[in-house]
Short mmCIF file of C-alpha atoms and ligand atoms in Angstrom, two decimals:
data_model
loop_
_atom_site.label_atom_id
_atom_site.label_comp_id
_atom_site.label_asym_id
_atom_site.label_seq_id
_atom_site.Cartn_x
_atom_site.Cartn_y
_atom_site.Cartn_z
CA UNK A 1193 -26.46 22.62 -24.35
CA UNK A 1194 -24.65 21.41 -21.38
CA UNK A 1195 -21.55 23.40 -20.55
CA UNK A 1196 -19.37 20.26 -19.88
CA UNK A 1197 -15.97 22.40 -19.34
CA UNK A 1198 -17.91 24.52 -16.55
CA UNK A 1199 -18.88 21.37 -14.70
CA UNK A 1200 -15.06 20.00 -14.46
CA UNK A 1201 -13.62 23.23 -13.55
CA UNK A 1202 -16.22 23.81 -10.86
CA UNK A 1203 -14.85 20.44 -9.73
CA UNK A 1204 -11.29 21.29 -9.86
CA UNK A 1205 -11.94 24.93 -8.53
CA UNK A 1206 -13.27 23.25 -5.33
CA UNK A 1207 -10.31 21.02 -4.66
CA UNK A 1208 -7.99 23.91 -5.34
CA UNK A 1209 -9.84 26.28 -2.58
CA UNK A 1210 -9.45 23.39 -0.15
CA UNK A 1211 -5.74 23.23 -1.01
CA UNK A 1212 -6.02 20.02 -2.09
CA UNK A 1213 -5.83 19.81 -5.70
CA UNK A 1214 -3.08 17.25 -6.60
CA UNK A 1215 0.49 18.41 -8.36
CA UNK A 1216 2.77 15.75 -9.28
CA UNK A 1217 6.41 15.51 -9.12
CA UNK A 1218 8.33 15.21 -12.20
CA UNK A 1219 11.14 12.67 -10.76
CA UNK A 1220 13.84 10.88 -12.89
CA UNK A 1221 15.44 8.14 -10.28
CA UNK A 1222 19.22 7.59 -10.44
CA UNK A 1223 19.83 3.83 -11.28
CA UNK A 1224 21.80 2.34 -8.60
CA UNK A 1225 21.52 5.53 -6.47
CA UNK A 1226 18.26 5.41 -4.97
CA UNK A 1227 16.68 7.68 -2.94
CA UNK A 1228 18.71 10.13 -5.22
CA UNK A 1229 16.55 11.79 -7.87
CA UNK A 1230 16.13 14.85 -10.29
CA UNK A 1231 13.20 16.63 -9.91
CA UNK A 1232 12.17 18.00 -13.26
CA UNK A 1233 10.98 21.37 -13.90
CA UNK A 1234 10.87 24.02 -16.80
CA UNK A 1235 13.61 25.62 -15.38
CA UNK A 1236 15.73 22.59 -15.40
CA UNK A 1237 16.58 19.54 -13.47
CA UNK A 1238 17.48 19.54 -9.75
CA UNK A 1239 18.68 16.75 -7.59
CA UNK A 1240 16.63 15.89 -4.82
CA UNK A 1241 16.44 13.23 -1.94
CA UNK A 1242 13.19 11.17 -1.94
CA UNK A 1243 11.44 10.75 1.15
CA UNK A 1244 7.93 9.26 0.30
CA UNK A 1245 8.51 6.37 -1.92
CA UNK A 1246 6.74 3.04 -1.36
CA UNK A 1247 9.85 1.16 -2.93
CA UNK A 1248 10.12 0.80 1.05
CA UNK A 1249 13.50 -1.68 0.36
CA UNK A 1250 14.76 0.20 -2.76
CA UNK A 1251 14.46 -3.01 -4.68
CA UNK A 1252 13.31 -1.41 -7.88
CA UNK A 1253 17.14 -0.69 -8.05
CA UNK A 1254 18.39 -4.10 -7.17
CA UNK A 1255 20.99 -5.23 -9.65
CA UNK A 1256 19.18 -8.94 -9.69
CA UNK A 1257 15.56 -7.16 -10.33
CA UNK A 1258 17.33 -5.30 -13.09
CA UNK A 1259 19.41 -7.96 -14.56
CA UNK A 1260 16.13 -10.45 -14.48
CA UNK A 1261 14.14 -7.57 -16.48
CA UNK A 1262 16.79 -6.91 -19.34
CA UNK A 1263 17.06 -10.83 -19.82
CA UNK A 1264 13.44 -11.50 -20.20
CA UNK A 1265 13.15 -8.48 -22.65
CA UNK A 1266 16.27 -9.98 -24.52
CA UNK A 1267 14.66 -13.37 -24.45
CA UNK A 1268 10.80 -13.01 -25.13
CA UNK A 1269 10.56 -9.12 -26.04
CA UNK A 1270 8.16 -6.00 -24.45
CA UNK A 1271 4.53 -7.11 -23.97
CA UNK A 1272 2.78 -10.26 -23.01
CA UNK A 1273 0.75 -9.90 -26.25
CA UNK A 1274 -2.94 -10.91 -24.73
CA UNK A 1275 -4.99 -11.65 -21.57
CA UNK A 1276 -4.36 -14.72 -19.71
CA UNK A 1277 -6.65 -16.75 -21.55
CA UNK A 1278 -5.87 -15.57 -25.14
CA UNK A 1279 -1.89 -15.99 -25.47
CA UNK A 1280 -0.82 -13.63 -22.48
CA UNK A 1281 0.43 -16.42 -20.14
CA UNK A 1282 3.85 -16.99 -20.59
CA UNK A 1283 6.30 -18.92 -18.38
CA UNK A 1284 7.23 -16.09 -16.13
CA UNK A 1285 3.76 -15.82 -14.98
CA UNK A 1286 3.38 -19.27 -14.16
CA UNK A 1287 6.70 -19.32 -12.19
CA UNK A 1288 5.86 -16.21 -10.14
CA UNK A 1289 2.70 -17.36 -9.25
CA UNK A 1290 4.04 -20.34 -8.29
CA UNK A 1291 6.50 -18.35 -6.01
CA UNK A 1292 4.05 -16.44 -4.58
CA UNK A 1293 1.73 -19.22 -3.68
CA UNK A 1294 5.02 -20.51 -1.91
CA UNK A 1295 5.69 -17.16 -0.29
CA UNK A 1296 2.08 -17.20 1.46
CA UNK A 1297 2.19 -21.11 2.09
CA UNK A 1298 -1.18 -21.17 -0.25
CA UNK A 1299 -2.19 -23.46 -2.76
CA UNK A 1300 -2.39 -21.04 -5.17
CA UNK A 1301 -1.97 -17.37 -6.56
CA UNK A 1302 -3.11 -15.23 -9.19
CA UNK A 1303 -1.59 -12.31 -10.44
CA UNK A 1304 -3.34 -8.91 -11.62
CA UNK A 1305 -1.56 -5.68 -13.19
CA UNK A 1306 -2.21 -4.20 -9.69
CA UNK A 1307 -3.12 -4.86 -5.99
CA UNK A 1308 -5.73 -2.32 -6.62
CA UNK A 1309 -7.23 -4.47 -9.40
CA UNK A 1310 -6.75 -7.73 -7.41
CA UNK A 1311 -8.76 -6.20 -4.69
CA UNK A 1312 -11.60 -4.57 -6.26
CA UNK A 1313 -11.86 -7.81 -8.69
CA UNK A 1314 -11.35 -10.69 -5.89
CA UNK A 1315 -13.89 -8.98 -3.26
CA UNK A 1316 -16.71 -8.02 -5.80
CA UNK A 1317 -16.55 -11.27 -7.09
CA UNK A 1318 -16.58 -13.67 -4.09
CA UNK A 1319 -19.53 -11.27 -2.97
CA UNK A 1320 -21.27 -12.26 -6.08
CA UNK A 1321 -20.47 -16.08 -5.77
CA UNK A 1322 -21.38 -16.53 -2.09
CA UNK A 1323 -25.26 -16.03 -2.16
CA UNK A 1324 -26.63 -13.36 0.70
CA UNK A 1325 -22.90 -13.10 1.63
CA UNK A 1326 -21.77 -10.12 4.20
CA UNK A 1327 -18.64 -8.31 4.19
CA UNK A 1328 -17.31 -6.99 7.31
CA UNK A 1329 -14.84 -4.33 6.60
CA UNK A 1330 -12.26 -2.38 8.84
CA UNK A 1331 -13.31 1.56 8.56
CA UNK A 1332 -9.56 2.51 7.41
CA UNK A 1333 -9.68 -0.18 4.60
CA UNK A 1334 -7.99 1.05 1.14
CA UNK A 1335 -10.20 2.63 -1.60
CA UNK A 1336 -9.62 -0.82 -3.79
CA UNK A 1337 -11.24 -2.91 -1.13
CA UNK A 1338 -13.98 -0.45 -0.39
CA UNK A 1339 -14.78 -0.22 -4.46
CA UNK A 1340 -14.33 -4.07 -4.56
CA UNK A 1341 -17.26 -4.44 -1.65
CA UNK A 1342 -19.34 -1.89 -3.39
CA UNK A 1343 -19.29 -3.77 -6.86
CA UNK A 1344 -20.19 -6.95 -4.96
CA UNK A 1345 -23.48 -5.65 -4.19
CA UNK A 1346 -23.62 -7.25 -0.93
CA UNK A 1347 -24.56 -6.35 2.48
CA UNK A 1348 -21.27 -4.52 4.06
CA UNK A 1349 -20.94 -4.05 8.04
CA UNK A 1350 -18.13 -1.35 8.85
CA UNK A 1351 -16.22 -1.92 12.28
CA UNK A 1352 -14.14 0.36 13.86
CA UNK A 1353 -10.50 0.26 12.93
CA UNK A 1354 -8.43 -2.53 14.34
CA UNK A 1355 -11.11 -3.17 16.86
CA UNK A 1356 -11.94 -7.02 17.47
CA UNK A 1357 -14.68 -6.18 20.05
CA UNK A 1358 -16.75 -3.97 17.58
CA UNK A 1359 -16.23 -6.88 14.88
CA UNK A 1360 -17.45 -9.40 17.28
CA UNK A 1361 -20.54 -7.23 18.01
CA UNK A 1362 -21.26 -6.86 14.36
CA UNK A 1363 -20.33 -10.60 13.64
CA UNK A 1364 -23.14 -11.87 16.10
CA UNK A 1365 -26.03 -9.84 14.34
CA UNK A 1366 -25.70 -12.20 11.43
CA UNK A 1367 -26.76 -15.76 11.19
CA UNK A 1368 -24.10 -18.87 11.85
CA UNK A 1369 -24.51 -20.04 8.23
CA UNK A 1370 -24.79 -16.52 6.37
CA UNK A 1371 -21.57 -16.36 4.18
CA UNK A 1372 -19.26 -13.74 5.69
CA UNK A 1373 -15.75 -12.37 4.51
CA UNK A 1374 -13.57 -10.40 7.14
CA UNK A 1375 -11.59 -7.77 5.15
CA UNK A 1376 -8.80 -5.95 6.61
CA UNK A 1377 -4.99 -4.68 6.26
CA UNK A 1378 -2.02 -6.02 8.28
CA UNK A 1379 -0.17 -2.70 7.87
CA UNK A 1380 -2.37 0.37 7.49
CA UNK A 1381 -0.80 2.70 5.08
CA UNK A 1382 -1.44 6.39 6.07
CA UNK A 1383 -1.04 5.75 10.18
CA UNK A 1384 1.16 2.51 9.85
CA UNK A 1385 -1.04 0.48 12.52
CA UNK A 1386 -0.41 -3.27 12.49
CA UNK A 1387 -3.83 -5.63 12.59
CA UNK A 1388 -4.08 -7.83 15.33
CA UNK A 1389 -4.77 -10.80 12.75
CA UNK A 1390 -4.56 -13.77 15.20
CA UNK A 1391 -7.40 -12.29 17.14
CA UNK A 1392 -9.37 -11.43 14.27
CA UNK A 1393 -8.82 -15.04 12.82
CA UNK A 1394 -10.34 -16.47 16.10
CA UNK A 1395 -13.35 -14.26 15.41
CA UNK A 1396 -13.41 -15.60 12.12
CA UNK A 1397 -13.30 -19.29 13.28
CA UNK A 1398 -15.94 -18.87 16.04
CA UNK A 1399 -18.35 -16.98 13.58
CA UNK A 1400 -17.78 -19.20 10.35
CA UNK A 1401 -15.95 -16.10 8.19
CA UNK A 1402 -13.44 -16.39 5.49
CA UNK A 1403 -10.44 -13.70 6.27
CA UNK A 1404 -9.49 -11.69 3.31
CA UNK A 1405 -6.00 -9.85 4.32
CA UNK A 1406 -4.28 -6.97 2.48
CA UNK A 1407 -0.46 -7.12 2.78
CA UNK A 1408 0.01 -4.92 0.48
CA UNK A 1409 2.42 -2.72 3.03
CA UNK A 1410 4.23 -5.79 4.62
CA UNK A 1411 4.91 -8.05 1.67
CA UNK A 1412 8.94 -8.26 1.21
CA UNK A 1413 9.27 -6.25 4.41
CA UNK A 1414 7.88 -8.70 7.42
CA UNK A 1415 8.45 -12.21 8.01
CA UNK A 1416 11.29 -14.34 7.53
CA UNK A 1417 10.94 -14.76 4.15
CA UNK A 1418 9.09 -11.57 3.26
CA UNK A 1419 5.72 -13.06 3.77
CA UNK A 1420 3.98 -10.14 5.73
CA UNK A 1421 2.84 -9.49 8.92
CA UNK A 1422 0.93 -13.06 8.75
CA UNK A 1423 4.28 -14.76 8.16
CA UNK A 1424 5.80 -12.84 11.19
CA UNK A 1425 2.82 -13.64 13.59
CA UNK A 1426 3.04 -17.16 12.60
CA UNK A 1427 -0.64 -17.40 11.31
CA UNK A 1428 -0.39 -17.76 7.33
CA UNK A 1429 -2.62 -20.73 7.61
CA UNK A 1430 -5.31 -18.93 9.39
CA UNK A 1431 -5.45 -16.37 6.78
CA UNK A 1432 -8.06 -17.73 3.79
CA UNK A 1433 -7.11 -15.06 0.86
CA UNK A 1434 -3.97 -13.03 0.98
CA UNK A 1435 -3.60 -9.77 -1.02
CA UNK A 1436 -0.17 -8.50 -2.00
CA UNK A 1437 1.78 -6.11 -4.52
CA UNK A 1438 4.77 -6.53 -6.42
CA UNK A 1439 5.22 -2.73 -6.85
CA UNK A 1440 6.22 -1.67 -2.88
CA UNK A 1441 8.37 -3.83 -1.02
CA UNK A 1442 9.32 -6.01 -4.35
CA UNK A 1443 10.22 -2.60 -6.34
CA UNK A 1444 8.45 -3.54 -9.61
CA UNK A 1445 4.62 -3.77 -10.34
CA UNK A 1446 1.65 -5.73 -10.09
CA UNK A 1447 -0.54 -7.53 -7.68
CA UNK A 1448 -1.89 -10.92 -6.65
CA UNK A 1449 -4.10 -12.99 -4.20
CA UNK A 1450 -3.15 -16.16 -3.05
CA UNK A 1451 -5.42 -18.66 -1.45
CA UNK A 1452 -7.02 -22.51 -1.70
CA UNK A 1453 -6.87 -23.66 -5.31
CA UNK A 1454 -10.87 -23.84 -5.63
CA UNK A 1455 -11.09 -20.00 -4.56
CA UNK A 1456 -8.14 -18.69 -6.82
CA UNK A 1457 -9.83 -20.95 -9.73
CA UNK A 1458 -13.33 -19.46 -9.18
CA UNK A 1459 -11.49 -15.65 -9.13
CA UNK A 1460 -9.70 -16.73 -12.17
CA UNK A 1461 -12.81 -17.82 -13.88
CA UNK A 1462 -15.53 -15.15 -12.96
CA UNK A 1463 -13.60 -11.82 -12.55
CA UNK A 1464 -13.91 -9.35 -15.32
CA UNK A 1465 -10.83 -7.25 -13.73
CA UNK A 1466 -8.58 -10.68 -14.25
CA UNK A 1467 -10.05 -11.82 -17.48
CA UNK A 1468 -10.40 -8.89 -19.84
CA UNK A 1469 -7.27 -7.39 -19.81
CA UNK A 1470 -3.84 -7.92 -20.77
CA UNK A 1471 -1.74 -9.52 -18.36
CA UNK A 1472 1.45 -8.14 -17.08
CA UNK A 1473 4.67 -7.80 -19.39
CA UNK A 1474 6.95 -10.69 -19.25
CA UNK A 1475 9.72 -8.41 -17.89
CA UNK A 1476 7.53 -7.37 -15.37
CA UNK A 1477 6.77 -10.84 -14.21
CA UNK A 1478 10.71 -11.37 -14.55
CA UNK A 1479 11.67 -8.71 -12.39
CA UNK A 1480 8.73 -9.60 -9.52
CA UNK A 1481 10.14 -13.19 -9.34
CA UNK A 1482 13.68 -11.95 -8.84
CA UNK A 1483 12.85 -9.87 -6.24
CA UNK A 1484 10.61 -12.49 -4.41
CA UNK A 1485 13.20 -14.93 -4.66
CA UNK A 1486 16.06 -12.51 -3.41
CA UNK A 1487 13.94 -11.05 -0.37
CA UNK A 1488 13.05 -14.93 0.56
CA UNK A 1489 16.46 -15.67 1.31
CA UNK A 1490 17.87 -12.21 2.04
CA UNK A 1491 17.21 -10.49 5.88
CA UNK A 1492 19.89 -7.84 5.14
CA UNK A 1493 17.36 -5.14 3.55
CA UNK A 1494 14.79 -6.11 6.49
CA UNK A 1495 17.08 -5.30 9.01
CA UNK A 1496 18.78 -2.42 7.56
CA UNK A 1497 15.08 -0.83 6.61
CA UNK A 1498 14.03 -1.50 10.63
CA UNK A 1499 17.21 -0.09 11.53
CA UNK A 1500 17.00 2.99 9.56
CA UNK A 1501 13.37 3.67 10.57
CA UNK A 1502 14.07 3.43 14.26
CA UNK A 1503 17.06 6.01 13.44
CA UNK A 1504 14.55 8.49 11.96
CA UNK A 1505 11.67 7.92 14.18
CA UNK A 1506 13.91 8.88 17.28
CA UNK A 1507 15.54 11.68 15.20
CA UNK A 1508 12.31 13.41 14.75
CA UNK A 1509 10.79 13.00 17.90
CA UNK A 1510 14.09 14.39 19.58
CA UNK A 1511 13.38 17.36 17.41
CA UNK A 1512 10.23 17.68 19.04
CA UNK A 1513 8.28 17.39 15.86
CA UNK A 1514 4.81 15.25 15.99
CA UNK A 1515 5.48 11.99 14.85
CA UNK A 1516 2.87 9.50 14.78
CA UNK A 1517 3.84 6.72 17.11
CA UNK A 1518 3.16 3.01 15.64
CA UNK A 1519 5.04 -0.22 15.40
CA UNK A 1520 5.50 -0.15 11.56
CA UNK A 1521 7.81 1.36 9.02
CA UNK A 1522 5.93 4.06 8.04
CA UNK A 1523 6.83 7.66 9.62
CA UNK A 1524 3.87 10.16 9.31
CA UNK A 1525 4.53 13.70 10.71
CA UNK A 1526 1.09 15.14 11.64
CA UNK A 1527 0.14 18.96 10.28
CA UNK A 1528 -3.51 18.79 10.52
CA UNK A 1529 -4.26 21.65 7.69
CA UNK A 1530 -4.10 21.00 3.90
CA UNK A 1531 -2.92 24.27 2.74
CA UNK A 1532 -0.05 24.04 5.56
CA UNK A 1533 0.83 20.95 4.49
CA UNK A 1534 1.29 21.52 0.99
CA UNK A 1535 3.31 24.69 1.96
CA UNK A 1536 5.67 22.61 4.15
CA UNK A 1537 6.16 20.12 1.35
CA UNK A 1538 6.89 22.94 -1.35
CA UNK A 1539 9.66 24.76 1.14
CA UNK A 1540 11.15 21.26 1.65
CA UNK A 1541 11.45 20.55 -2.05
CA UNK A 1542 12.41 24.18 -2.95
CA UNK A 1543 14.58 25.22 -0.57
CA UNK A 1544 16.00 21.78 0.86
CA UNK A 1545 15.97 19.40 -2.41
CA UNK A 1546 13.71 17.02 -0.20
CA UNK A 1547 10.77 15.60 -1.77
CA UNK A 1548 7.87 14.38 0.61
CA UNK A 1549 4.31 14.41 -1.16
CA UNK A 1550 1.76 16.26 1.16
CA UNK A 1551 -0.87 13.45 2.11
CA UNK A 1552 -4.55 15.15 2.02
CA UNK A 1553 -8.14 14.18 1.89
CA UNK A 1554 -9.45 11.87 0.61
CA UNK A 1555 -6.58 9.62 1.06
CA UNK A 1556 -6.65 10.63 5.11
CA UNK A 1557 -9.64 11.92 7.01
CA UNK A 1558 -9.75 16.13 7.22
CA UNK A 1559 -7.96 17.40 9.65
CA UNK A 1560 -5.18 14.98 9.84
CA UNK A 1561 -3.29 15.83 6.65
CA UNK A 1562 0.21 14.99 6.95
CA UNK A 1563 3.68 14.31 5.42
CA UNK A 1564 4.05 10.54 5.13
CA UNK A 1565 7.96 9.88 5.49
CA UNK A 1566 9.42 6.50 3.90
CA UNK A 1567 12.74 5.56 5.13
CA UNK A 1568 14.39 2.84 3.49
CA UNK A 1569 17.72 0.86 3.61
CA UNK A 1570 19.48 3.34 1.54
CA UNK A 1571 18.92 6.83 3.22
CA UNK A 1572 21.99 7.85 5.12
CA UNK A 1573 22.35 9.48 8.69
CA UNK A 1574 23.15 12.70 6.82
CA UNK A 1575 20.08 12.84 4.78
CA UNK A 1576 18.25 11.99 8.05
CA UNK A 1577 20.21 14.86 9.61
CA UNK A 1578 19.25 17.43 6.95
CA UNK A 1579 15.63 16.31 6.82
CA UNK A 1580 14.93 17.08 10.47
CA UNK A 1581 16.94 20.28 10.66
CA UNK A 1582 14.73 21.39 7.50
CA UNK A 1583 11.79 20.20 9.23
CA UNK A 1584 12.66 21.87 12.66
CA UNK A 1585 13.43 25.20 10.84
CA UNK A 1586 9.88 24.96 9.26
CA UNK A 1587 8.01 24.09 12.26
CA UNK A 1588 9.71 26.91 13.88
CA UNK A 1589 8.54 29.10 11.24
CA UNK A 1590 5.12 27.87 11.16
CA UNK A 1591 3.50 28.35 14.68
CA UNK A 1592 -0.01 27.67 13.47
CA UNK A 1593 0.88 24.38 11.96
CA UNK A 1594 2.81 23.51 15.41
CA UNK A 1595 -0.88 23.99 17.37
CA UNK A 1596 -2.82 21.68 15.53
CA UNK A 1597 0.08 19.02 15.07
CA UNK A 1598 0.64 19.10 18.82
CA UNK A 1599 -3.13 18.01 19.65
CA UNK A 1600 -2.92 15.68 16.96
CA UNK A 1601 0.53 14.15 17.77
CA UNK A 1602 -1.07 13.45 21.50
CA UNK A 1603 -4.02 11.79 20.42
N1 PLP B 2728 -3.86 -1.87 -0.84
C1 PLP B 2728 -3.58 -1.03 -0.18
C2 PLP B 2728 -3.85 -0.86 1.35
C3 PLP B 2728 -2.55 -0.03 -0.66
O1 PLP B 2728 -2.26 0.96 -0.06
C4 PLP B 2728 -2.61 0.18 -2.27
C5 PLP B 2728 -1.83 1.53 -2.88
O2 PLP B 2728 -1.08 1.93 -1.96
C6 PLP B 2728 -3.01 -1.14 -2.92
C7 PLP B 2728 -3.62 -2.01 -2.27
C8 PLP B 2728 -2.85 -0.86 -4.40
O3 PLP B 2728 -1.39 -1.29 -4.72
P1 PLP B 2728 -0.82 -0.98 -6.29
O4 PLP B 2728 -0.15 0.03 -6.19
O5 PLP B 2728 -0.29 -2.42 -6.19
O6 PLP B 2728 -2.28 -1.15 -6.78
#
């Protein structure tokens, strides 16, 4: 007989031994007071400050978003009641798709239950619909794109991260009349690098490729209306397919793609990850709609966010901590070892009431384990000072970690 439990335990023991077994923090956010939260443990609840949320702008606490969700529940109830095709398309979904299409200046948009599902469904379906398709994928693309490409069963060429020269060398090897898709992200979530979108679009034009851009870590946050890096760079019209989330900058939940009418119609008609699942709850769609509308008209959150990011980066650098330099809102502090990384974040939480989840392999390559800080518009100077002081103390007490991070930070 197969000893199922033994196989599973062996796998779990292996990641425990490497120091990368994941432990969830049980949190209760304080409504209207984010980044304050309670950390719930068997010993009781303890107040903490959250430093690693992807609710980048605090929109999950915005009164307009909360009011819109209440209004939707009060008027149409809890769930959508079905797949999009079978009774699950509510007016909130229709309005939200129109709002997203307008945000990215595209003909149409299509909602999914998450941006992960959107990436997986869109890329795998496109690969199957375009005979002989070759997908060119940035080496640091998110797992959802990698899975989508894999399920598309097409040829894949991986190009060096944000490296147009390497991408061009690979594009040249494929006949001009072969269908091609270049899949990449605008803001890479773990390093905070920003892609050269215009240059990649130039290559797409030259070699006849479609561009598929994941703006998950940019929508709501960049561009005059929150349309992402492509909007900020004035290249919205040059990107064929945009993927975004409603869960991060917009603070709610759900994902989407936007593109031409035909492209969206094809994904809508053929993607199992869209067709065979219950649609988002109307209250979720209503909250996301309110969030997008608010951030289209209000730049205040984005301006304050960027100011807070600069303030934290300069504090950490002045304290001699190995902050990874980038042009985005993501603030990685490199540690380079999973055990040290967990130790540092445990001590931050237990001794200082500061919550920053350790980031380990496979989310980042081995040897680049890190703390990934995401300052938001609501983090105060006092909270930044407390974080910087706590990190400085831990670094001083842990010279082995400093040695490794010093090397990584210089790279
Ligand atoms: N794409 C990228 C680059 C991501 O980092 C993530 C999630 O973190 C996703 C897609 C998935 O987004 P969602 O949380 O909406 O599924």
